[in-house]
Tab-separated table of C-alpha atoms and ligand atoms in Angstrom:
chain	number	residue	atom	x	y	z
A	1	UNK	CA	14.977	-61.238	-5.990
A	2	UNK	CA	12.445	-58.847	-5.407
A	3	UNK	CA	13.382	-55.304	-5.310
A	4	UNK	CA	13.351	-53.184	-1.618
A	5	UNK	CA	11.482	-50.446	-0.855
A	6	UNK	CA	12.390	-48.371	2.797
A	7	UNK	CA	9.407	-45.891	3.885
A	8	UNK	CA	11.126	-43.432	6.400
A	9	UNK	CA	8.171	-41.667	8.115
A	10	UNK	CA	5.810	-41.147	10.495
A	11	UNK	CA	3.218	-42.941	12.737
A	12	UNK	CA	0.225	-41.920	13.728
A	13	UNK	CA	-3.203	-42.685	15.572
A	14	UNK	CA	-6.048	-40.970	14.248
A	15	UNK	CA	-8.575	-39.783	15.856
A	16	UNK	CA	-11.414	-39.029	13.596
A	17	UNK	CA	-15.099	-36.849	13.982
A	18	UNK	CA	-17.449	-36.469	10.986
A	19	UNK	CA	-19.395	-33.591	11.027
A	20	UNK	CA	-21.814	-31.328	8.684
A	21	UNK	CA	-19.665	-28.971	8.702
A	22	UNK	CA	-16.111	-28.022	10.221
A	23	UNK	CA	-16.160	-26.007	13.317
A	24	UNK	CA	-14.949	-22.820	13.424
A	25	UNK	CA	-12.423	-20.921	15.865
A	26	UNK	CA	-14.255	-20.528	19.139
A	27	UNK	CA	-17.276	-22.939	18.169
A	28	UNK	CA	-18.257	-26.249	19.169
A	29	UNK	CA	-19.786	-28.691	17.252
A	30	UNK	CA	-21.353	-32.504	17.559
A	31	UNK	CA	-20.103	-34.806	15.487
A	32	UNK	CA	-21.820	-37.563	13.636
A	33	UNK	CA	-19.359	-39.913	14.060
A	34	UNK	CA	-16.305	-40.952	15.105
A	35	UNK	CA	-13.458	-42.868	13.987
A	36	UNK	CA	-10.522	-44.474	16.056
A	37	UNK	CA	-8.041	-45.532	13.114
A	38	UNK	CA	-3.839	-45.726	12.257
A	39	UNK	CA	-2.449	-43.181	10.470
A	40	UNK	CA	0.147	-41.140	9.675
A	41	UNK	CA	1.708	-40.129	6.091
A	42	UNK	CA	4.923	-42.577	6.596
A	43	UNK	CA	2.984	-45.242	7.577
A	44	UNK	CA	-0.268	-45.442	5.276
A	45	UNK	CA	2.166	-45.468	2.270
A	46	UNK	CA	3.871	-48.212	3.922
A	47	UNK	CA	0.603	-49.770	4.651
A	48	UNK	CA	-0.729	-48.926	0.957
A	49	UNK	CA	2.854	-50.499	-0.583
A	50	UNK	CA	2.358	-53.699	1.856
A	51	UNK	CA	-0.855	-54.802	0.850
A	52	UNK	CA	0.261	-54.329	-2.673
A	53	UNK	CA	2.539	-56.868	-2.472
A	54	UNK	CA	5.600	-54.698	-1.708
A	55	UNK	CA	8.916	-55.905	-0.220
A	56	UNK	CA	9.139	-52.773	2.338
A	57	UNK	CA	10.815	-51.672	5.812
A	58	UNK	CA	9.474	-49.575	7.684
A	59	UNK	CA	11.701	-46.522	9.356
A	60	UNK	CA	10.355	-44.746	12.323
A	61	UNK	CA	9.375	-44.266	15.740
A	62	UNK	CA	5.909	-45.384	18.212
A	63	UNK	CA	6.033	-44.756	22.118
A	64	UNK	CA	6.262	-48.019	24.679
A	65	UNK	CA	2.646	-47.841	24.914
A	66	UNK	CA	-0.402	-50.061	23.653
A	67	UNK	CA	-1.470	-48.312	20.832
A	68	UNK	CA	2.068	-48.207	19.434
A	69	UNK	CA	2.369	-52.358	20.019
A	70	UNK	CA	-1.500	-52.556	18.312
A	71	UNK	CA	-0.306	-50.749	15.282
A	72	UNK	CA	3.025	-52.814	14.768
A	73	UNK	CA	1.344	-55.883	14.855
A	74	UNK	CA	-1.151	-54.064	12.108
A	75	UNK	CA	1.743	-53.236	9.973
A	76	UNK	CA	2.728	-57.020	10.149
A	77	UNK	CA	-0.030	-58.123	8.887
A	78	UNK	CA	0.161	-55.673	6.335
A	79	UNK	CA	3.302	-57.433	5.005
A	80	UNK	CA	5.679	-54.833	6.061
A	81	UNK	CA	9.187	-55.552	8.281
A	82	UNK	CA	8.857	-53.801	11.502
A	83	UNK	CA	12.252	-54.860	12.747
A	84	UNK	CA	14.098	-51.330	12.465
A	85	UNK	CA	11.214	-49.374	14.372
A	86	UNK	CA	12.630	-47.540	17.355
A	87	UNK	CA	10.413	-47.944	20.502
A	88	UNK	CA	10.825	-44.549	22.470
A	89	UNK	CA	10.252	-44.431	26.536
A	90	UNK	CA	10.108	-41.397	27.092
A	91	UNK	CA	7.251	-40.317	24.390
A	92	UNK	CA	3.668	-42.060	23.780
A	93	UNK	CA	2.735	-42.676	19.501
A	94	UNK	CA	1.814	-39.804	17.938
A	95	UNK	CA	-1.922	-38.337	17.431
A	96	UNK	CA	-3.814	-37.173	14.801
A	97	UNK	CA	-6.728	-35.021	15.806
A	98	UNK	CA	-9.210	-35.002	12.210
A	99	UNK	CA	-12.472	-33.205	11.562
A	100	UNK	CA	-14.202	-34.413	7.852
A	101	UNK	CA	-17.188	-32.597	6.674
A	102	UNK	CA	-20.183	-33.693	4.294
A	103	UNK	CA	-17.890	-32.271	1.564
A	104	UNK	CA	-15.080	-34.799	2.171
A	105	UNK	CA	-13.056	-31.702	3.422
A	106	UNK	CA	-10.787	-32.485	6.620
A	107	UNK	CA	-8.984	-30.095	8.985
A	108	UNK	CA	-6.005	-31.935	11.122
A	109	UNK	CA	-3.816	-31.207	13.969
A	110	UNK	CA	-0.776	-33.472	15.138
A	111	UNK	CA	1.024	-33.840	17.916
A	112	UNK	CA	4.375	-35.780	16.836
A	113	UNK	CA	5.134	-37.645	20.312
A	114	UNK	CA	7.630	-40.459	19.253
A	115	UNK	CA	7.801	-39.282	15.566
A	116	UNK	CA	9.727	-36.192	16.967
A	117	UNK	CA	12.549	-39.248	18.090
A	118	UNK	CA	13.343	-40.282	14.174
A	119	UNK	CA	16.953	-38.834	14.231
A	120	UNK	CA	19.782	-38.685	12.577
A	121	UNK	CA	21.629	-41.071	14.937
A	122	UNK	CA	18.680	-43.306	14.585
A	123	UNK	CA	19.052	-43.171	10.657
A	124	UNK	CA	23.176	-44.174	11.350
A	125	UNK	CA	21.736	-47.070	13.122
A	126	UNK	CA	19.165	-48.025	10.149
A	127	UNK	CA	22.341	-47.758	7.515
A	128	UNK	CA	22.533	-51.643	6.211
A	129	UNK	CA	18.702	-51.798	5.429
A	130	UNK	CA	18.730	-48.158	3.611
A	131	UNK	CA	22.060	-49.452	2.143
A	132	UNK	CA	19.695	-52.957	0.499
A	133	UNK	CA	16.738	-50.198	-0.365
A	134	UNK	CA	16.019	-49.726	-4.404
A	135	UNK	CA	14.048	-47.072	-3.337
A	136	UNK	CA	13.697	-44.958	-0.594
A	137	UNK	CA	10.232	-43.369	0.130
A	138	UNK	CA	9.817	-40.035	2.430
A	139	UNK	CA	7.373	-37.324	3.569
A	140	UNK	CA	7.772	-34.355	5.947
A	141	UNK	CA	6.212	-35.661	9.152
A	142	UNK	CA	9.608	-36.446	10.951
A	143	UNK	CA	12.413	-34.130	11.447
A	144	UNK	CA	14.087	-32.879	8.514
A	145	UNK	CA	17.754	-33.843	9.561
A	146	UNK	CA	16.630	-37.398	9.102
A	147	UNK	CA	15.091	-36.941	6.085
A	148	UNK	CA	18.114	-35.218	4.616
A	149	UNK	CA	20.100	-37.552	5.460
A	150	UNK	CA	18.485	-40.873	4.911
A	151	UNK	CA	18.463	-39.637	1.274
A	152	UNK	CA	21.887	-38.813	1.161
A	153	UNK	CA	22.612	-42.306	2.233
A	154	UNK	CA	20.117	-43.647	-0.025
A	155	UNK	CA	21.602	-41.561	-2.943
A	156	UNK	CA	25.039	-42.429	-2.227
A	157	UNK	CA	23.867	-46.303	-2.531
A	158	UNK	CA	22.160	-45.311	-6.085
A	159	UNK	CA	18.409	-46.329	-4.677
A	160	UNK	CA	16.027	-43.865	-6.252
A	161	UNK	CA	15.074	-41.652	-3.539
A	162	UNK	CA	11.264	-40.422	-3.882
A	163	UNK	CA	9.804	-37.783	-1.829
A	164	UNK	CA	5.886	-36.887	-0.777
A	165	UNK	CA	6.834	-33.167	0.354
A	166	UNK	CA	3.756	-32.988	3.024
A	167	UNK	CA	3.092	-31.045	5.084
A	168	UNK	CA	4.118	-28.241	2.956
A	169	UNK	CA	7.305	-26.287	4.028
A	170	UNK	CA	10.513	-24.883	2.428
A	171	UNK	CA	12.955	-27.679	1.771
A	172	UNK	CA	16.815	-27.126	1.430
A	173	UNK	CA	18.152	-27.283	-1.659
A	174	UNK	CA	20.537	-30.081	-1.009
A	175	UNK	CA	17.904	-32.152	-0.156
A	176	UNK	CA	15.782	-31.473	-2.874
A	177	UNK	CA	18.875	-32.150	-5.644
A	178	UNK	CA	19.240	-35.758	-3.599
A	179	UNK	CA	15.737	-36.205	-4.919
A	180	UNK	CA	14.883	-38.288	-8.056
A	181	UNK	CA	10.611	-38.298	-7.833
A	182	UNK	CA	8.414	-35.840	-5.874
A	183	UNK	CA	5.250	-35.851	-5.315
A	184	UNK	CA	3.413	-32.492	-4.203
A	185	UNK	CA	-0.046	-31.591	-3.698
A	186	UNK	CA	-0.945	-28.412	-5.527
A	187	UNK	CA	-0.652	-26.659	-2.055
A	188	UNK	CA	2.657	-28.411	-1.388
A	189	UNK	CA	3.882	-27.273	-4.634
A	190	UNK	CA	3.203	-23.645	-3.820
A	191	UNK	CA	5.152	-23.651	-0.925
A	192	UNK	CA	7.982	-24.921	-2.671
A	193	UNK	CA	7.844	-23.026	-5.989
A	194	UNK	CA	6.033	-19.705	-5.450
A	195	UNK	CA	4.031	-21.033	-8.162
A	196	UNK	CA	0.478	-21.352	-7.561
A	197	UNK	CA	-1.017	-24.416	-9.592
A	198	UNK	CA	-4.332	-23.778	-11.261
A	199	UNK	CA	-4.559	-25.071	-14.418
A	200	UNK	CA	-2.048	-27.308	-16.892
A	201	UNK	CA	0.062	-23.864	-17.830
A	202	UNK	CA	0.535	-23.314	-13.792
A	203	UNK	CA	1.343	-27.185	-13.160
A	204	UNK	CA	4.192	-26.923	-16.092
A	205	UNK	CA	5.734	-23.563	-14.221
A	206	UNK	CA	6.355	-25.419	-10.438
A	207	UNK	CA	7.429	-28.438	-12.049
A	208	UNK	CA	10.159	-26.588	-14.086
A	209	UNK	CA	11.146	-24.488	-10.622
A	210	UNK	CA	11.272	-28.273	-8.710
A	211	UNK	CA	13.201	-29.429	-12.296
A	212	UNK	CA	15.663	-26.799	-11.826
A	213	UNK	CA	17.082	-28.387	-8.037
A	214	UNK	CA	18.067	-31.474	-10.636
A	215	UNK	CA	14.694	-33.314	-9.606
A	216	UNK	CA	13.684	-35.799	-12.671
A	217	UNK	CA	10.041	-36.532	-12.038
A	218	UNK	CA	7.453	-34.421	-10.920
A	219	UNK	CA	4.216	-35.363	-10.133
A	220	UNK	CA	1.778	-32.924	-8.923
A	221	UNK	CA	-1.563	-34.555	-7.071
A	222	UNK	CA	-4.739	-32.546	-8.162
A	223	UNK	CA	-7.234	-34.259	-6.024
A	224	UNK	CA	-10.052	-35.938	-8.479
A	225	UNK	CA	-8.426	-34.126	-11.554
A	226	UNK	CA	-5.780	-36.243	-11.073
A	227	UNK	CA	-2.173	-35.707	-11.968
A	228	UNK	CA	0.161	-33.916	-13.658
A	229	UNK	CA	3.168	-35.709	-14.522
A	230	UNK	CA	6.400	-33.871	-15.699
A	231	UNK	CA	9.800	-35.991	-16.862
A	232	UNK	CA	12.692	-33.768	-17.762
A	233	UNK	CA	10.226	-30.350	-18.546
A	234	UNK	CA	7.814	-32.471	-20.552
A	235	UNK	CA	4.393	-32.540	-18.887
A	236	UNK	CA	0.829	-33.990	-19.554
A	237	UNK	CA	-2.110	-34.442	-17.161
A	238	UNK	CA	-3.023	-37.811	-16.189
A	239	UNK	CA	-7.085	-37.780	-15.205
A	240	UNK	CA	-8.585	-39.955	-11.375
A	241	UNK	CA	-11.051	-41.762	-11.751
A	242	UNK	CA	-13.962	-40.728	-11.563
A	243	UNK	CA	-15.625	-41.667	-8.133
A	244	UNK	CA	-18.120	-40.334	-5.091
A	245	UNK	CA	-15.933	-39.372	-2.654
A	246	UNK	CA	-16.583	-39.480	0.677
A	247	UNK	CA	-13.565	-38.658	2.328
A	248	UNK	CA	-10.082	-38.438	1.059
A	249	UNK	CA	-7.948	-38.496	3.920
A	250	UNK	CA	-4.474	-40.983	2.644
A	251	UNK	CA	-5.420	-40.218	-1.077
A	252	UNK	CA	-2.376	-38.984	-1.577
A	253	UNK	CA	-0.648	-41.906	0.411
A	254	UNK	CA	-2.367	-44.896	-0.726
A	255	UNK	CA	-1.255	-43.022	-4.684
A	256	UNK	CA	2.423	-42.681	-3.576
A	257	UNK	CA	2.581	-46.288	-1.846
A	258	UNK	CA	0.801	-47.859	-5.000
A	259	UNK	CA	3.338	-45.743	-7.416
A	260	UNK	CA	6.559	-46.547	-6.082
A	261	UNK	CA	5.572	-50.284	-5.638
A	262	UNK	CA	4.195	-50.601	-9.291
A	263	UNK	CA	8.387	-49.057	-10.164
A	264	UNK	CA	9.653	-51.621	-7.916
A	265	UNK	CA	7.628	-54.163	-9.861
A	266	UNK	CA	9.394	-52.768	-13.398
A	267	UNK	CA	6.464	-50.894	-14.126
A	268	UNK	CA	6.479	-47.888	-16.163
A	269	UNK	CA	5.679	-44.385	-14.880
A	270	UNK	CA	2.669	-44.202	-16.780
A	271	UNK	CA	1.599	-47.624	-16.146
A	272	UNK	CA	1.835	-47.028	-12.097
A	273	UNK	CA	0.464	-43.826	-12.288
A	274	UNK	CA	-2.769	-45.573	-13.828
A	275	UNK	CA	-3.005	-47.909	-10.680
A	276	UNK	CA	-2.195	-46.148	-8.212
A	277	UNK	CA	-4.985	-43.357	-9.574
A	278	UNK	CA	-7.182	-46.733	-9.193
A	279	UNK	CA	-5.914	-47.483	-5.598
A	280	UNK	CA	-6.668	-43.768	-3.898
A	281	UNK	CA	-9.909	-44.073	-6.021
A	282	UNK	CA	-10.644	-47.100	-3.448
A	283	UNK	CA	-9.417	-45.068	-0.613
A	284	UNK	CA	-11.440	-41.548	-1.098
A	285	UNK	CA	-14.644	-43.802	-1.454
A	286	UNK	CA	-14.338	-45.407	2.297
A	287	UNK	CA	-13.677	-43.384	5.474
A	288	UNK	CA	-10.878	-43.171	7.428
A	289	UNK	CA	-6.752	-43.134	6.562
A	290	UNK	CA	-5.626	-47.099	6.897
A	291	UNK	CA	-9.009	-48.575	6.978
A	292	UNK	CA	-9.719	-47.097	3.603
A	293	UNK	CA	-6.322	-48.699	1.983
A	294	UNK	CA	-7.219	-51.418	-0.306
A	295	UNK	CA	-5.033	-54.681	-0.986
A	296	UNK	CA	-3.903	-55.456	-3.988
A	297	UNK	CA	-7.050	-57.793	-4.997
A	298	UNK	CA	-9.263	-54.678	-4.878
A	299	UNK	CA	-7.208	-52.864	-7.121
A	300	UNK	CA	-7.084	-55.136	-9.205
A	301	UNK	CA	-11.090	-55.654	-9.483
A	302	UNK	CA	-11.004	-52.184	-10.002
A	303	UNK	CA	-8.845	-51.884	-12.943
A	304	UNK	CA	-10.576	-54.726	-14.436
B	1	ADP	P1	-3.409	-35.292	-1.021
B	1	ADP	O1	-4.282	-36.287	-0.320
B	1	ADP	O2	-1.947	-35.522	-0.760
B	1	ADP	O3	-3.827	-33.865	-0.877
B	1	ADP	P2	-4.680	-35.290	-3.640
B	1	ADP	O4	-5.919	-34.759	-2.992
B	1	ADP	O5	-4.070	-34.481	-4.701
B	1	ADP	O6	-3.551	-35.646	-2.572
B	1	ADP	O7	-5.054	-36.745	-4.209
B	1	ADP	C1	-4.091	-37.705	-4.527
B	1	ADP	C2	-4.661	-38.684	-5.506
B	1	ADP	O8	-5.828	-39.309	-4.935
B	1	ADP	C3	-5.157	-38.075	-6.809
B	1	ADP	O9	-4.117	-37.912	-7.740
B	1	ADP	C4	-6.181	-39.123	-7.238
B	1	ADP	O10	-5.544	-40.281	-7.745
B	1	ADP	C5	-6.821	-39.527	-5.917
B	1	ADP	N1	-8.004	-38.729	-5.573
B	1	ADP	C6	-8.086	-37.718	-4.680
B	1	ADP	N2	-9.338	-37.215	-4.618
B	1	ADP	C7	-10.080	-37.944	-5.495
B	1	ADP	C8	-11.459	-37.936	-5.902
B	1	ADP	N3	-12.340	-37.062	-5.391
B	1	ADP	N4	-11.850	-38.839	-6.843
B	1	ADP	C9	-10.975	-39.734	-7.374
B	1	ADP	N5	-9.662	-39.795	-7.028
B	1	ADP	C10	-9.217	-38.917	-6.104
């Protein structure tokens, strides 16, 4: 049978202005154009693990409105099981507001709505499907109570639990020694470790700070230089592709989705490392955060 991944997160819609440049406090700005598209961390790296052929539920919350039915019916087509998603009455779907300059650089602000609705009592309710899950994929979009304890139950079930720690903020550490894989940015894993990453000596300190909490695998995203990967203290960089970019918002998700599928498939570290690199190549080259997710036919004309 094929293995089961659970993606506890959030859901988003994006809304999404290119401009020359980002605006700053007090200024206003015309964009050159604009973008209505789903988002939202939990969800594009269920969306990027779906359309690679992943067996994956999805955990988490939309509003009763439209948008919230729209993007269900996306995920389904996306090969993921909506079944477990809590529809909440008394908030609309969350919203992404997103500025992306000619540099590929974005600016965001959220407001949760429904996302703020992923509880623990919901996570009680989700218990048999985390229960079946081989691994359990998270990032920091929903409340932490949740996460904490979705990967306690995970954990206690012996599912490898595997955690994108964005957006950055101070995590517990008995959440963080539940944790088998993370998966920091090198902003993320400042916040975390004090450490800030700058070169290959830098990436080897916050990985042994995030080894210390018992945490196996580190991977630390470094944009197009790629990433540096660090199993039990011993660390190497693994170089992106190299691509134009023209905007990487859900980089980092469509490379977490693709990694954790290509383990569920048997694959080596190294080996899923290598295409998911490939997959957020596809994403950072189109615009948008689930548009730009490729299936797993793309990928594969990639690495070819
Ligand atoms: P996040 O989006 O979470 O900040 P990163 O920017 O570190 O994450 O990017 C995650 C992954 O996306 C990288 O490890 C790499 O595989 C890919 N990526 C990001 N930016 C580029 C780029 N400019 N060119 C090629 N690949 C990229």
């Amino acid at each position: 049978m094929k293995k089961k991944l659970v993606v506890l997160g959030s859901i988003n819609v994006d809304h999404i202005i290119h401009l020359k440049t980002l605006p700053k406090p007090g200024e206003t700005l015309m964009g050159e154009e604009y973008l209505l598209a789903y988002g939202g961390k939990g969800a594009n790296q269920a969306v990027a693990a779906g359309r690679f052929n992943a067996n994956v539920s999805f955990l988490g919350a939309v509003g009763q409105d439209t948008i919230g039915q729209e993007i269900l019916k996306q995920f389904i087509k996306d090969g993921i099981d909506t079944q477990w998603i809590k529809m909440v009455e008394t908030k609309n779907t969350g919203v992404a507001m997103i500025f992306v300059d000619e540099q590929a650089e974005n600016v965001i602000a959220i407001y949760p709505g429904a996302n703020t609705e992923v509880d623990e009592q919901y996570i009680e309710s989700c218990r048999s499907v985390l229960e079946s899950a081989n691994y359990l994929l998270m990032q920091l979009e929903i409340p932490l109570d949740a996460i904490i304890k979705a990967a306690s139950v995970a954990k206690q079930n012996h599912a490898k639990v595997i955690l994108n720690p964005a957006p950055a903020r101070y995590l517990p550490p008995a959440l963080l020694s539940n944790i088998d894989i993370i998966t920091p940015n090198e902003t993320e894993a400042f916040v975390l470790t004090g450490v800030e990453v700058i070169d290959e000596t830098s990436a080897a300190a916050a990985s042994s700070v995030l080894h210390e909490y018992g945490i196996e695998t580190v991977l630390i995203t470094l944009g197009s230089r790629g990433v540096w990967q660090s199993v039990n203290k011993i660390g190497r960089l693994v170089p992106a592709f190299k691509v134009k970019a023209i905007d990487t918002i859900a980089a980092g998700d469509t490379f977490n989705g693709v990694f954790v599928t290509e383990l569920l498939n048997d694959k080596t570290p190294e080996q899923a490392i290598i295409t998911a690199h490939a997959a957020a190549a596809l994403t950072v080259m189109r615009k948008g955060a689930q548009p730009a997710i490729p299936w797993k036919y793309e990928i594969e004309q990639f690495l070819n």
